[in-house]
């Protein structure tokens, strides 16, 4: 049976899955909570992700507030947008 059915696709066991966090969603979170500093624990408490997930900030949307972030990954456009407003981003 195994030889009769074609092999389909490939699953990379070393792939790292990230939960995306767009700049627009980050701005909404800043407006909702009033905080300007977020780390992984505070994002989990806000319901953005689960404790076991890795968070990646993406550059979609518009950010108008100065924020300080500690996340697992960030795109180049998101990092540039955050630093242009005087904020900082630290990778953990």
PDB file of C-alpha atoms in Angstrom:
ATOM      1  CA  UNK A   1       0.000   0.000   0.000  1.00  0.00           C
ATOM      2  CA  UNK A   2       2.792   2.407   0.846  1.00  0.00           C
ATOM      3  CA  UNK A   3       4.396   1.980  -2.563  1.00  0.00           C
ATOM      4  CA  UNK A   4       1.129   2.522  -4.438  1.00  0.00           C
ATOM      5  CA  UNK A   5       0.289   5.920  -2.949  1.00  0.00           C
ATOM      6  CA  UNK A   6       2.369   8.888  -4.075  1.00  0.00           C
ATOM      7  CA  UNK A   7       4.439  10.815  -1.607  1.00  0.00           C
ATOM      8  CA  UNK A   8       2.945  14.275  -1.056  1.00  0.00           C
ATOM      9  CA  UNK A   9       4.753  17.306   0.296  1.00  0.00           C
ATOM     10  CA  UNK A  10       7.448  17.781   2.838  1.00  0.00           C
ATOM     11  CA  UNK A  11       7.204  18.779   6.490  1.00  0.00           C
ATOM     12  CA  UNK A  12      10.250  20.464   7.934  1.00  0.00           C
ATOM     13  CA  UNK A  13      10.644  19.349  11.539  1.00  0.00           C
ATOM     14  CA  UNK A  14      13.013  22.254  12.302  1.00  0.00           C
ATOM     15  CA  UNK A  15      10.595  25.013  11.219  1.00  0.00           C
ATOM     16  CA  UNK A  16       9.906  27.689  13.817  1.00  0.00           C
ATOM     17  CA  UNK A  17       6.285  28.872  13.917  1.00  0.00           C
ATOM     18  CA  UNK A  18       5.645  32.451  15.042  1.00  0.00           C
ATOM     19  CA  UNK A  19       2.437  34.187  16.101  1.00  0.00           C
ATOM     20  CA  UNK A  20       2.229  37.402  14.037  1.00  0.00           C
ATOM     21  CA  UNK A  21       1.692  40.763  15.746  1.00  0.00           C
ATOM     22  CA  UNK A  22       1.098  43.603  13.308  1.00  0.00           C
ATOM     23  CA  UNK A  23       1.894  47.218  14.109  1.00  0.00           C
ATOM     24  CA  UNK A  24      -1.787  48.121  13.757  1.00  0.00           C
ATOM     25  CA  UNK A  25      -2.743  45.530  16.382  1.00  0.00           C
ATOM     26  CA  UNK A  26       0.075  46.768  18.592  1.00  0.00           C
ATOM     27  CA  UNK A  27      -1.261  50.335  18.338  1.00  0.00           C
ATOM     28  CA  UNK A  28      -4.740  49.111  19.300  1.00  0.00           C
ATOM     29  CA  UNK A  29      -3.213  47.279  22.277  1.00  0.00           C
ATOM     30  CA  UNK A  30      -1.415  50.451  23.383  1.00  0.00           C
ATOM     31  CA  UNK A  31      -4.652  52.437  23.174  1.00  0.00           C
ATOM     32  CA  UNK A  32      -6.607  49.731  25.027  1.00  0.00           C
ATOM     33  CA  UNK A  33      -4.190  49.130  27.913  1.00  0.00           C
ATOM     34  CA  UNK A  34      -2.404  52.469  28.151  1.00  0.00           C
ATOM     35  CA  UNK A  35       0.978  50.727  28.447  1.00  0.00           C
ATOM     36  CA  UNK A  36       3.907  51.582  26.224  1.00  0.00           C
ATOM     37  CA  UNK A  37       6.164  48.724  27.305  1.00  0.00           C
ATOM     38  CA  UNK A  38       5.400  45.115  26.435  1.00  0.00           C
ATOM     39  CA  UNK A  39       7.229  41.853  26.971  1.00  0.00           C
ATOM     40  CA  UNK A  40       6.198  38.289  26.218  1.00  0.00           C
ATOM     41  CA  UNK A  41       4.415  37.836  29.566  1.00  0.00           C
ATOM     42  CA  UNK A  42       2.342  41.005  29.159  1.00  0.00           C
ATOM     43  CA  UNK A  43       1.390  40.047  25.589  1.00  0.00           C
ATOM     44  CA  UNK A  44       0.279  36.622  26.831  1.00  0.00           C
ATOM     45  CA  UNK A  45      -1.770  38.319  29.574  1.00  0.00           C
ATOM     46  CA  UNK A  46      -3.365  40.588  26.939  1.00  0.00           C
ATOM     47  CA  UNK A  47      -4.459  37.517  24.941  1.00  0.00           C
ATOM     48  CA  UNK A  48      -2.193  38.012  21.927  1.00  0.00           C
ATOM     49  CA  UNK A  49      -0.668  34.533  22.184  1.00  0.00           C
ATOM     50  CA  UNK A  50      -0.198  31.537  24.450  1.00  0.00           C
ATOM     51  CA  UNK A  51       2.760  31.149  26.787  1.00  0.00           C
ATOM     52  CA  UNK A  52       4.410  28.521  24.583  1.00  0.00           C
ATOM     53  CA  UNK A  53       4.164  30.568  21.363  1.00  0.00           C
ATOM     54  CA  UNK A  54       6.894  32.697  19.837  1.00  0.00           C
ATOM     55  CA  UNK A  55       5.865  36.232  18.832  1.00  0.00           C
ATOM     56  CA  UNK A  56       7.047  38.065  15.707  1.00  0.00           C
ATOM     57  CA  UNK A  57       6.267  41.736  15.097  1.00  0.00           C
ATOM     58  CA  UNK A  58       5.364  42.529  11.476  1.00  0.00           C
ATOM     59  CA  UNK A  59       5.303  45.914   9.752  1.00  0.00           C
ATOM     60  CA  UNK A  60       1.668  45.916   8.578  1.00  0.00           C
ATOM     61  CA  UNK A  61      -0.410  48.792   9.864  1.00  0.00           C
ATOM     62  CA  UNK A  62       0.417  52.181  11.320  1.00  0.00           C
ATOM     63  CA  UNK A  63       2.052  52.862  14.662  1.00  0.00           C
ATOM     64  CA  UNK A  64       1.775  56.324  16.213  1.00  0.00           C
ATOM     65  CA  UNK A  65       2.949  55.637  19.782  1.00  0.00           C
ATOM     66  CA  UNK A  66       6.428  55.151  21.184  1.00  0.00           C
ATOM     67  CA  UNK A  67       6.688  51.549  22.412  1.00  0.00           C
ATOM     68  CA  UNK A  68       9.293  49.324  24.016  1.00  0.00           C
ATOM     69  CA  UNK A  69       9.054  45.641  23.080  1.00  0.00           C
ATOM     70  CA  UNK A  70      10.740  42.406  24.134  1.00  0.00           C
ATOM     71  CA  UNK A  71       9.707  39.720  21.626  1.00  0.00           C
ATOM     72  CA  UNK A  72      11.203  36.706  19.861  1.00  0.00           C
ATOM     73  CA  UNK A  73      11.517  38.189  16.348  1.00  0.00           C
ATOM     74  CA  UNK A  74      10.731  41.276  14.290  1.00  0.00           C
ATOM     75  CA  UNK A  75      10.738  42.143  10.620  1.00  0.00           C
ATOM     76  CA  UNK A  76      13.049  44.858   9.321  1.00  0.00           C
ATOM     77  CA  UNK A  77      10.163  47.177   8.452  1.00  0.00           C
ATOM     78  CA  UNK A  78       8.621  46.815  11.914  1.00  0.00           C
ATOM     79  CA  UNK A  79      11.955  47.478  13.593  1.00  0.00           C
ATOM     80  CA  UNK A  80      12.495  50.593  11.469  1.00  0.00           C
ATOM     81  CA  UNK A  81       8.980  51.896  12.213  1.00  0.00           C
ATOM     82  CA  UNK A  82       9.366  51.393  15.973  1.00  0.00           C
ATOM     83  CA  UNK A  83      12.799  52.994  16.106  1.00  0.00           C
ATOM     84  CA  UNK A  84      11.653  55.932  13.939  1.00  0.00           C
ATOM     85  CA  UNK A  85       9.188  56.884  16.686  1.00  0.00           C
ATOM     86  CA  UNK A  86      11.872  56.676  19.380  1.00  0.00           C
ATOM     87  CA  UNK A  87      10.887  53.254  20.655  1.00  0.00           C
ATOM     88  CA  UNK A  88      13.070  50.203  21.085  1.00  0.00           C
ATOM     89  CA  UNK A  89      12.807  46.518  20.362  1.00  0.00           C
ATOM     90  CA  UNK A  90      14.777  43.778  22.091  1.00  0.00           C
ATOM     91  CA  UNK A  91      14.921  40.206  20.875  1.00  0.00           C
ATOM     92  CA  UNK A  92      14.753  37.480  23.522  1.00  0.00           C
TER      93      UNK A  92
END
